[in-house]
Short mmCIF file of C-alpha atoms in Angstrom, two decimals:
data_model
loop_
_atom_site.label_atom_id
_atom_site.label_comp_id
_atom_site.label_asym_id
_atom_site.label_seq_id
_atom_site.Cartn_x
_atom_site.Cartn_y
_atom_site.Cartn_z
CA UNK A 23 0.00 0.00 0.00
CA UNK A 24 1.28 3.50 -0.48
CA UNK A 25 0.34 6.86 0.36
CA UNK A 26 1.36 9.94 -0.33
CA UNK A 27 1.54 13.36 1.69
CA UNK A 28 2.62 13.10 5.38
CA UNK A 29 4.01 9.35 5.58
CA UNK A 30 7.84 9.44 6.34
CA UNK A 31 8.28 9.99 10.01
CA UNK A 32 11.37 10.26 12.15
CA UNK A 33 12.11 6.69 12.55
CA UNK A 34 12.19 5.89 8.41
CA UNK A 35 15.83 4.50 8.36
CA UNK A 36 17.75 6.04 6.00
CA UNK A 37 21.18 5.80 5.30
CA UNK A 38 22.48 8.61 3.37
CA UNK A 39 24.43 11.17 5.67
CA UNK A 40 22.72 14.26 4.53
CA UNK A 41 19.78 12.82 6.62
CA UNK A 42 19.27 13.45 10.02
CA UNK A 43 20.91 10.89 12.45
CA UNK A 44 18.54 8.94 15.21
CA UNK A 45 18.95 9.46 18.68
CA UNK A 46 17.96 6.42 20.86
CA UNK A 47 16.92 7.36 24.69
CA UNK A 48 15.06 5.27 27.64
CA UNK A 49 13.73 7.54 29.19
CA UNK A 50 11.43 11.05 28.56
CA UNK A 51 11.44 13.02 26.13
CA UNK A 52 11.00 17.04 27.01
CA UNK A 53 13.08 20.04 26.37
CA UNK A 54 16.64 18.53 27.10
CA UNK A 55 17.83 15.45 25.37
CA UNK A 56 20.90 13.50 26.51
CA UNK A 57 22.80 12.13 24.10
CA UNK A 58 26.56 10.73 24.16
CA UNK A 59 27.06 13.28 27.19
CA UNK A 60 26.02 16.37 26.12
CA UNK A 61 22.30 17.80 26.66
CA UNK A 62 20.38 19.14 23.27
CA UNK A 63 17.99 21.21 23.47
CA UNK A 64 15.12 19.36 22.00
CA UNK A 65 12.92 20.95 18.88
CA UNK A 66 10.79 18.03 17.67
CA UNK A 67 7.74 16.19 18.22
CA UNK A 68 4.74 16.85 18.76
CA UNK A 69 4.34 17.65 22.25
CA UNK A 70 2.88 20.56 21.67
CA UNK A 71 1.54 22.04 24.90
CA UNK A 72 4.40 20.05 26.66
CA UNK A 73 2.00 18.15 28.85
CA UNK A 74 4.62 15.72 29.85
CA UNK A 75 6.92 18.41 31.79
CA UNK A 76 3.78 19.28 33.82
CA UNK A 77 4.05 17.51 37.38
CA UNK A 78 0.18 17.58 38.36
CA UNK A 79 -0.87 16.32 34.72
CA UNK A 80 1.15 13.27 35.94
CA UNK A 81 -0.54 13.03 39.18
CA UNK A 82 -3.75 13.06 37.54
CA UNK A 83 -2.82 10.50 35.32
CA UNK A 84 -1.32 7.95 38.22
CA UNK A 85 -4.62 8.85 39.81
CA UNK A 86 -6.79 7.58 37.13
CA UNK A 87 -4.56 4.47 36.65
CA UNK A 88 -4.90 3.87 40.25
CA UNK A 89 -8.42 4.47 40.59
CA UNK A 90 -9.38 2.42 37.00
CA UNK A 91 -6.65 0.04 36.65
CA UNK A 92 -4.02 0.08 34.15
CA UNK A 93 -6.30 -0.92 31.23
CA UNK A 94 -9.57 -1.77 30.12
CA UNK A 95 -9.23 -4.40 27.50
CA UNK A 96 -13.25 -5.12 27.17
CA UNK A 97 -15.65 -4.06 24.16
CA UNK A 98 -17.77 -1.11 25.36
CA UNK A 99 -20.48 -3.23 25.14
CA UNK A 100 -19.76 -5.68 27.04
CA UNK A 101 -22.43 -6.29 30.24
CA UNK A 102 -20.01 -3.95 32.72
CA UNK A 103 -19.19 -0.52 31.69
CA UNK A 104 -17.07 2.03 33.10
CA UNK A 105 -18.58 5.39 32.53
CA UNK A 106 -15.30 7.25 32.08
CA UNK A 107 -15.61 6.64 28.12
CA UNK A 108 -19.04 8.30 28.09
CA UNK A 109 -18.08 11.57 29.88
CA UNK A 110 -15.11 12.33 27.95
CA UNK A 111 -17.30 11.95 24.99
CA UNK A 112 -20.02 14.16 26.26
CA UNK A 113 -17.34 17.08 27.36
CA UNK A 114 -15.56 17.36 24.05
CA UNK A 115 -18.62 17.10 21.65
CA UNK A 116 -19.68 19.92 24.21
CA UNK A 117 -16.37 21.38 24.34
CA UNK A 118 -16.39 21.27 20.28
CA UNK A 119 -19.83 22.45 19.63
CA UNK A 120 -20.48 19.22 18.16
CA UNK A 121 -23.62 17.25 18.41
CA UNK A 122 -21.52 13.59 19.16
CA UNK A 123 -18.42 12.18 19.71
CA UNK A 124 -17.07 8.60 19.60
CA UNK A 125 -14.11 7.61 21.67
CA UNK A 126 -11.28 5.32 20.05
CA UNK A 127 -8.10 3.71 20.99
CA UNK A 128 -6.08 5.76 18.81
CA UNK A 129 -5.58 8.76 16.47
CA UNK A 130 -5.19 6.48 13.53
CA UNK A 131 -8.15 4.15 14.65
CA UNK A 132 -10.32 7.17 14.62
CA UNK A 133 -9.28 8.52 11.01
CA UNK A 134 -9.15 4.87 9.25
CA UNK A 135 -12.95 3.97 10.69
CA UNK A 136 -14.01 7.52 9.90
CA UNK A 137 -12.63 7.17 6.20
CA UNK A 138 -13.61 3.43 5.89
CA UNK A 139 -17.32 4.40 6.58
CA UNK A 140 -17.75 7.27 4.43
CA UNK A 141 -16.13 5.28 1.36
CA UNK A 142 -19.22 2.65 1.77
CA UNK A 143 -21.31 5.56 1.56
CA UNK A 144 -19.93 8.40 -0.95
CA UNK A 145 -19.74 8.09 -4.90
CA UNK A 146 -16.50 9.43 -4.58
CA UNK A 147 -13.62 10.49 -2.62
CA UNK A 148 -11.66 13.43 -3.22
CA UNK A 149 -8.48 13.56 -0.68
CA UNK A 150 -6.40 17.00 -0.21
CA UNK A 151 -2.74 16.76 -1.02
CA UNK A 152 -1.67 16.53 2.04
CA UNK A 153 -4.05 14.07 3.82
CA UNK A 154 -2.71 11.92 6.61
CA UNK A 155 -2.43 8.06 5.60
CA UNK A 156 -5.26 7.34 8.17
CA UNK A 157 -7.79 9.46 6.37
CA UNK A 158 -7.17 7.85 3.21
CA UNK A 159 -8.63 4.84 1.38
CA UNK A 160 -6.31 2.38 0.36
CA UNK A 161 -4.37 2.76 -2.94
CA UNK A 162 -5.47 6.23 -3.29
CA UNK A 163 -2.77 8.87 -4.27
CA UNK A 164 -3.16 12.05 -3.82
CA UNK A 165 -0.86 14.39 -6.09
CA UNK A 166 1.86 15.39 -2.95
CA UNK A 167 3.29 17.87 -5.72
CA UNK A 168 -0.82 20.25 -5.57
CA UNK A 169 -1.29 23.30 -3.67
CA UNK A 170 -4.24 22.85 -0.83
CA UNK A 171 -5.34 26.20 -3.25
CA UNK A 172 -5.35 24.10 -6.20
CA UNK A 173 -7.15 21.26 -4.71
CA UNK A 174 -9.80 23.31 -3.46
CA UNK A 175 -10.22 24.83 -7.07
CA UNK A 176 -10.35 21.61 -8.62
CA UNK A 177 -13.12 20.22 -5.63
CA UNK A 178 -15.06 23.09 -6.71
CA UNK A 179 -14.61 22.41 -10.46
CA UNK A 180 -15.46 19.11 -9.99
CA UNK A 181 -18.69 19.61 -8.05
CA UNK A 182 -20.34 21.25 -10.90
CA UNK A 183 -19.87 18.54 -13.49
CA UNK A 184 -22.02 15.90 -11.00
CA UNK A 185 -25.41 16.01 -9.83
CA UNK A 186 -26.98 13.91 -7.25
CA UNK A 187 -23.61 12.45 -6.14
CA UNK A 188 -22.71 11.75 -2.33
CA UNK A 189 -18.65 13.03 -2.59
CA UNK A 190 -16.39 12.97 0.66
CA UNK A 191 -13.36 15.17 0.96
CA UNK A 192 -10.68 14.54 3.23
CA UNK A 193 -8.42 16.72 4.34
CA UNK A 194 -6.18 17.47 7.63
CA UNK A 195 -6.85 20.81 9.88
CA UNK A 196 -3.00 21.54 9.40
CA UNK A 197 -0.25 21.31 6.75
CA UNK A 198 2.31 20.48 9.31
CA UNK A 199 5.55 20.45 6.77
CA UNK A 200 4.39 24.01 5.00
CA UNK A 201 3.61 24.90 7.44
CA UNK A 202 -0.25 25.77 6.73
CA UNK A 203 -3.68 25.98 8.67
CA UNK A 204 -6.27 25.19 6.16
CA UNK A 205 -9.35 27.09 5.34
CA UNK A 206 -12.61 25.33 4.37
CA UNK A 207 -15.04 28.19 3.38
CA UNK A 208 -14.29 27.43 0.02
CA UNK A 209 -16.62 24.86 0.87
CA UNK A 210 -19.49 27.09 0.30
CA UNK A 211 -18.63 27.45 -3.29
CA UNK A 212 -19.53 23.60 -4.30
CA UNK A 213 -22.27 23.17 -6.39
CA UNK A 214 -25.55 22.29 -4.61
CA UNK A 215 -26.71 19.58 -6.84
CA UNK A 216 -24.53 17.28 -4.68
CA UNK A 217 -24.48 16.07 -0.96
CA UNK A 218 -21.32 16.41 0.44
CA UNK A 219 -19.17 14.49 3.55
CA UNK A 220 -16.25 17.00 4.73
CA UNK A 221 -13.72 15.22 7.32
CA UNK A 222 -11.68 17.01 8.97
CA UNK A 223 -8.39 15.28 10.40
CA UNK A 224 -7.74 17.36 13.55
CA UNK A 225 -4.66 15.75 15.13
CA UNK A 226 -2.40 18.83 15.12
CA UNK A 227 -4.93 21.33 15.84
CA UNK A 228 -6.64 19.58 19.12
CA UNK A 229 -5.25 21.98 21.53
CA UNK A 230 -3.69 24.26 19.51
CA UNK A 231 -6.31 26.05 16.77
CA UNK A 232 -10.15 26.92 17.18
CA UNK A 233 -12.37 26.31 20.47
CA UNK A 234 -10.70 25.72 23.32
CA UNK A 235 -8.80 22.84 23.39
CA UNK A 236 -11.50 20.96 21.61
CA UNK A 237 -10.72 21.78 17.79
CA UNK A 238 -11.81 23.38 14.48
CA UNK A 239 -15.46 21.33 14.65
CA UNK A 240 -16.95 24.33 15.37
CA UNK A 241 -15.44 26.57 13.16
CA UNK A 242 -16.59 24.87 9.63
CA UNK A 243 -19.90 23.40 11.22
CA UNK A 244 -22.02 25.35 9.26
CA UNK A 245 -20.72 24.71 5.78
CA UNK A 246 -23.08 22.99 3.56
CA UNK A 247 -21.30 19.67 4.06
CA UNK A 248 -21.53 17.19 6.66
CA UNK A 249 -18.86 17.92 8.87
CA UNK A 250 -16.76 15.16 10.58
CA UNK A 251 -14.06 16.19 12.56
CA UNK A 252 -11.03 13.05 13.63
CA UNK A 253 -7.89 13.20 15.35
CA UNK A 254 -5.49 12.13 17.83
CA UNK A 255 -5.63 13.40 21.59
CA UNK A 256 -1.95 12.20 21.83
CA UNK A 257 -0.07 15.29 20.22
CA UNK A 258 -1.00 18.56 22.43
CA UNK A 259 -3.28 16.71 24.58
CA UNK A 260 -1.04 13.92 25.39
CA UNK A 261 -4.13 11.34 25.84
CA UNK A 262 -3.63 8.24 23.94
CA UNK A 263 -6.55 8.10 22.40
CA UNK A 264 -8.71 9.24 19.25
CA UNK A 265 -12.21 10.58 18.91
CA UNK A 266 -14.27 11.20 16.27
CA UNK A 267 -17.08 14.67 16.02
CA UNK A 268 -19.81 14.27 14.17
CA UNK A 269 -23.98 14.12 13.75
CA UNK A 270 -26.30 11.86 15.47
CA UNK A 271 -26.15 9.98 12.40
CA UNK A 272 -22.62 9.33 11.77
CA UNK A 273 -21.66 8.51 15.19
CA UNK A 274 -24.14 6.41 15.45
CA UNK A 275 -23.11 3.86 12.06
CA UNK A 276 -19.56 4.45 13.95
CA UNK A 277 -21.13 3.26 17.18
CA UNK A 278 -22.63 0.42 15.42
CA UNK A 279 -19.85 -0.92 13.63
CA UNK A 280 -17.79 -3.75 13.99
CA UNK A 281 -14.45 -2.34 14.37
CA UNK A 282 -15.86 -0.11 17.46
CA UNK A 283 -17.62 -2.51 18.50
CA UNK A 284 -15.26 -5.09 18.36
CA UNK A 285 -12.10 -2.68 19.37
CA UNK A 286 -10.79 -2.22 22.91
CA UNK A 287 -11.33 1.48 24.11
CA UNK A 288 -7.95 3.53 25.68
CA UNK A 289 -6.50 3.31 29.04
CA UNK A 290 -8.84 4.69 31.49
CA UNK A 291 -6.82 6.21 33.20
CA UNK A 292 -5.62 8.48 31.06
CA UNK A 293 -9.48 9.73 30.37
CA UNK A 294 -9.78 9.93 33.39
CA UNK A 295 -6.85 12.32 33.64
CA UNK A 296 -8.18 14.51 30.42
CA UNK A 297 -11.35 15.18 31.97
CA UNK A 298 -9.64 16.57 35.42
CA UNK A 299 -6.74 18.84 32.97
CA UNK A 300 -8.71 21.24 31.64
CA UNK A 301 -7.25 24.28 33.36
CA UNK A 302 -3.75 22.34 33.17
CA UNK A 303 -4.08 22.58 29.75
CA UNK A 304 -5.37 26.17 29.27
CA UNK A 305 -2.12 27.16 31.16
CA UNK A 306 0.37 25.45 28.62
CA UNK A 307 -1.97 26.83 25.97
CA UNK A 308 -1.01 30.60 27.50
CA UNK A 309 2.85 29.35 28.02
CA UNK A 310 2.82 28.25 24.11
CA UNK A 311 1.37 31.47 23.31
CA UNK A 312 4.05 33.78 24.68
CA UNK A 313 6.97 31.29 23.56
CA UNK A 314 5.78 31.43 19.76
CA UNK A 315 5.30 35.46 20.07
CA UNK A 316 8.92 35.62 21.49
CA UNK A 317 10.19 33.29 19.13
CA UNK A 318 8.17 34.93 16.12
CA UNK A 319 9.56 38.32 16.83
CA UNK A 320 13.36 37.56 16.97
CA UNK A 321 13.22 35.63 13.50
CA UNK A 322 10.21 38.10 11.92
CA UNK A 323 13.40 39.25 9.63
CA UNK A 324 14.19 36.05 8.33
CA UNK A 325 11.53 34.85 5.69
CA UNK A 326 13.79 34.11 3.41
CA UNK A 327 15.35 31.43 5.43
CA UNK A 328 11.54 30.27 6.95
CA UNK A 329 8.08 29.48 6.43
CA UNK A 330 5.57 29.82 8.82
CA UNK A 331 2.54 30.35 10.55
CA UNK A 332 2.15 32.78 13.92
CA UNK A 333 -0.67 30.86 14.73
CA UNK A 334 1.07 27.65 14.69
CA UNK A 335 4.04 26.31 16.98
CA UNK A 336 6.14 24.78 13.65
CA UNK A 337 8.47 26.75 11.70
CA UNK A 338 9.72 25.27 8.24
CA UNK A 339 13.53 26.02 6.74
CA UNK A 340 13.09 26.90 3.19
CA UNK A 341 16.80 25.29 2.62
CA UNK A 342 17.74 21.68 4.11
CA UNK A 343 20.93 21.40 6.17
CA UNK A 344 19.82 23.27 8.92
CA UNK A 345 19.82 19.72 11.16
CA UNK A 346 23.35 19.07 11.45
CA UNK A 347 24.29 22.99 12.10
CA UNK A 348 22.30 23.22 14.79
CA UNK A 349 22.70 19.63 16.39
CA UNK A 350 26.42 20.54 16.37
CA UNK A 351 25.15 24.23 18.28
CA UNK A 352 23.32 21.58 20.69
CA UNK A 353 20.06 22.01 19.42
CA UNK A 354 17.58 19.09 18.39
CA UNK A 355 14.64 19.82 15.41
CA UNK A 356 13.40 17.77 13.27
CA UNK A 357 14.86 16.55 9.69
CA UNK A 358 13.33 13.90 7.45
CA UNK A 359 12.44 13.41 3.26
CA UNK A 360 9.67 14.44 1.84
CA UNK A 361 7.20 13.65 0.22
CA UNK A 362 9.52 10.83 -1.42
CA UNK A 363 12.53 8.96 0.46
CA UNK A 364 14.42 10.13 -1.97
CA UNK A 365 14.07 14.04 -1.84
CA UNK A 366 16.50 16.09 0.20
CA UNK A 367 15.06 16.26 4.35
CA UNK A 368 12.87 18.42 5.33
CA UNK A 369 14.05 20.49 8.49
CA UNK A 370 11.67 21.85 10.86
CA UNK A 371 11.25 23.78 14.48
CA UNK A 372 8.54 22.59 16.77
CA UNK A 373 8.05 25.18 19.50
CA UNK A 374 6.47 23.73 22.83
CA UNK A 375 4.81 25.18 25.97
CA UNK A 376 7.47 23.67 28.00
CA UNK A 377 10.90 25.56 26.14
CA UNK A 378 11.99 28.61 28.15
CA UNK A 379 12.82 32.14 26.90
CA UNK A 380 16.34 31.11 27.25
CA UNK A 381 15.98 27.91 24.68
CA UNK A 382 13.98 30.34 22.15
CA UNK A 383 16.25 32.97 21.95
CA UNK A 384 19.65 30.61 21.43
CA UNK A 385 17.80 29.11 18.88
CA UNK A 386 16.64 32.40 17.15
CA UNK A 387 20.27 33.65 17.49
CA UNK A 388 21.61 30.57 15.41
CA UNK A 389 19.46 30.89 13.10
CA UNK A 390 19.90 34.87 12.88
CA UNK A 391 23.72 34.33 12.55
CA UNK A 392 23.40 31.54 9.82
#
């Protein structure tokens, strides 16, 4: 099977030395790595909101475990059921503005179901450029070399050459190698003749972009498309788990399905801990905040060196061999081909809540001073 757009991920071995090298560790992973004695500051991932640095989000997590076990390994249908599932749906449909949620194991488990079930139902599938593989159906290719612009143009093209179709469009919230946050009112343009599906992969923007913690659901519920939002809660939320946003009906065939059905749910625990983390999360949300203003101001001079958004917390190098420079000014960030194994790495800055002032501005001086 292969898929295009955002596929190659740090641990794609690759042996030509221009790549970036792998760093092994047993333990956490925050804002210092150490690595053959020396401490790194550490650029990558996708800890976002740096939930892992933040001691009572660990309590509440230990709590949960100890209060619901380390794992539930039953259907949620089966005769006893722990209500833990159920609550964290109801708060982030709530949270989300959205009518339902479903609760899933994983990020991935929420996007493939999502997908799978809308391909049974749609004439057609039209997938954005850069679609994560667990939105897309298998075998399907999307052109990694398209603009999200052109895309959009063609969707719209498209729409008007079919009437009576059911057509589902997949896309992620974020262009995390652009960087990019997409925008969906374009939407509004497709011809009426047609009913449409729009999902929504919201993995990078859960905690980050729209309402809260809880997403861009609300933002693009009012297109005239059926709006299904997916993601992972294990980036910025740091909950492994994946949930799904959508209308009575939706959730419901997703509810009713085998794979749900048939799937274990996540840890407990760690639901547990979400639903207690609210405010813990609203403060790393303010901490990201001022780190990407700092960081934003000291490089605003640079653009032709970077690409990015100062909404989002990832800034791209225009130019690869940024990785090596700054590993050997004991720096971290991330570095990996795309969209082919072939093409030269792609280096990038992840900014999280838990960097401080001091970590942002060696790294903007680096960069400054080439």
């Amino acid at each position: 099977m292969h898929y295009s757009g955002m596929t190659l991920y740090h641990n794609h071995k690759i042996s030509s030395p221009n790549h970036m090298q792998h760093h092994p560790t047993d333990h956490k992973i925050g804002r210092l790595i150490p690595w053959q004695g020396k401490d790194y500051r550490y650029f990558s991932g996708t800890a976002y909101l740096g939930m892992g640095s933040v001691p009572p989000f660990e309590q509440e997590i230990l709590q949960g475990i100890q209060q619901y076990g380390p794992n539930h390994g039953a259907s949620r249908f089966s005769n006893v059921q722990l209500e833990v599932y159920e609550d964290l749906e109801q708060q982030f449909a709530s949270g989300a503005r959205a009518p339902y949620a479903a609760l899933l194991s994983s990020g991935f488990m929420a996007g493939y179901l999502t997908q799978t079930l809308l391909c049974e139902m749609a004439h057609t599938v039209w997938a954005a450029p850069d679609a994560h593989p667990a939105i897309l159906p298998a075998n399907y290719q999307p052109d990694p070399d398209q603009s999200f612009h052109e895309f959009a143009n063609e969707c719209i093209q498209k729409s008007h050459q079919v009437k009576g179709q059911t057509i589902a469009i997949l896309s992620n919230a974020v262009d995390t190698i652009l960087p990019a946050i997409h925008d969906f009112n374009w939407v509004k343009d497709l011809s009426p003749a047609n009913t449409y599906y729009l999902l929504v992969d919201d993995s990078h923007a859960f905690g980050l972009l729209g309402k809260g913690i809880y997403g861009t659901y609300h933002q693009w519920k009012n297109l005239p498309a059926h709006l299904i939002v997916a993601g992972s809660l294990g980036k910025a939320l740091a909950i492994p788990a994946g949930i799904i946003l959508g209308d009575a009906y939706f959730i419901e065939k997703v509810k009713s399905s085998a794979t749900f059905r048939g799937a274990s749910p996540p840890a407990p625990g760690y639901c547990q801990a979400f639903l207690q983390a609210e405010k813990l999360y609203e403060q790393q949300q303010t901490l990201l905040q001022e780190n990407m203003e700092y960081f934003f101001k000291r490089i605003d001079n640079t653009s032709d060196q970077l690409r990015y958004d100062p909404r989002f917390p990832v800034v791209t190098f225009k130019n690869s061999g940024w990785a090596p420079k700054l590993l050997e000014a004991g720096m971290m960030i991330s570095s990996f081909s795309y969209p082919r194994p072939e093409d030269a790495p792609v280096d990038r800055i992840i900014l999280s809540a838990y960097h401080t002032k001091e970590d942002l501005a060696h790294l903007a001086s680096a960069i400054v001073s080439g």
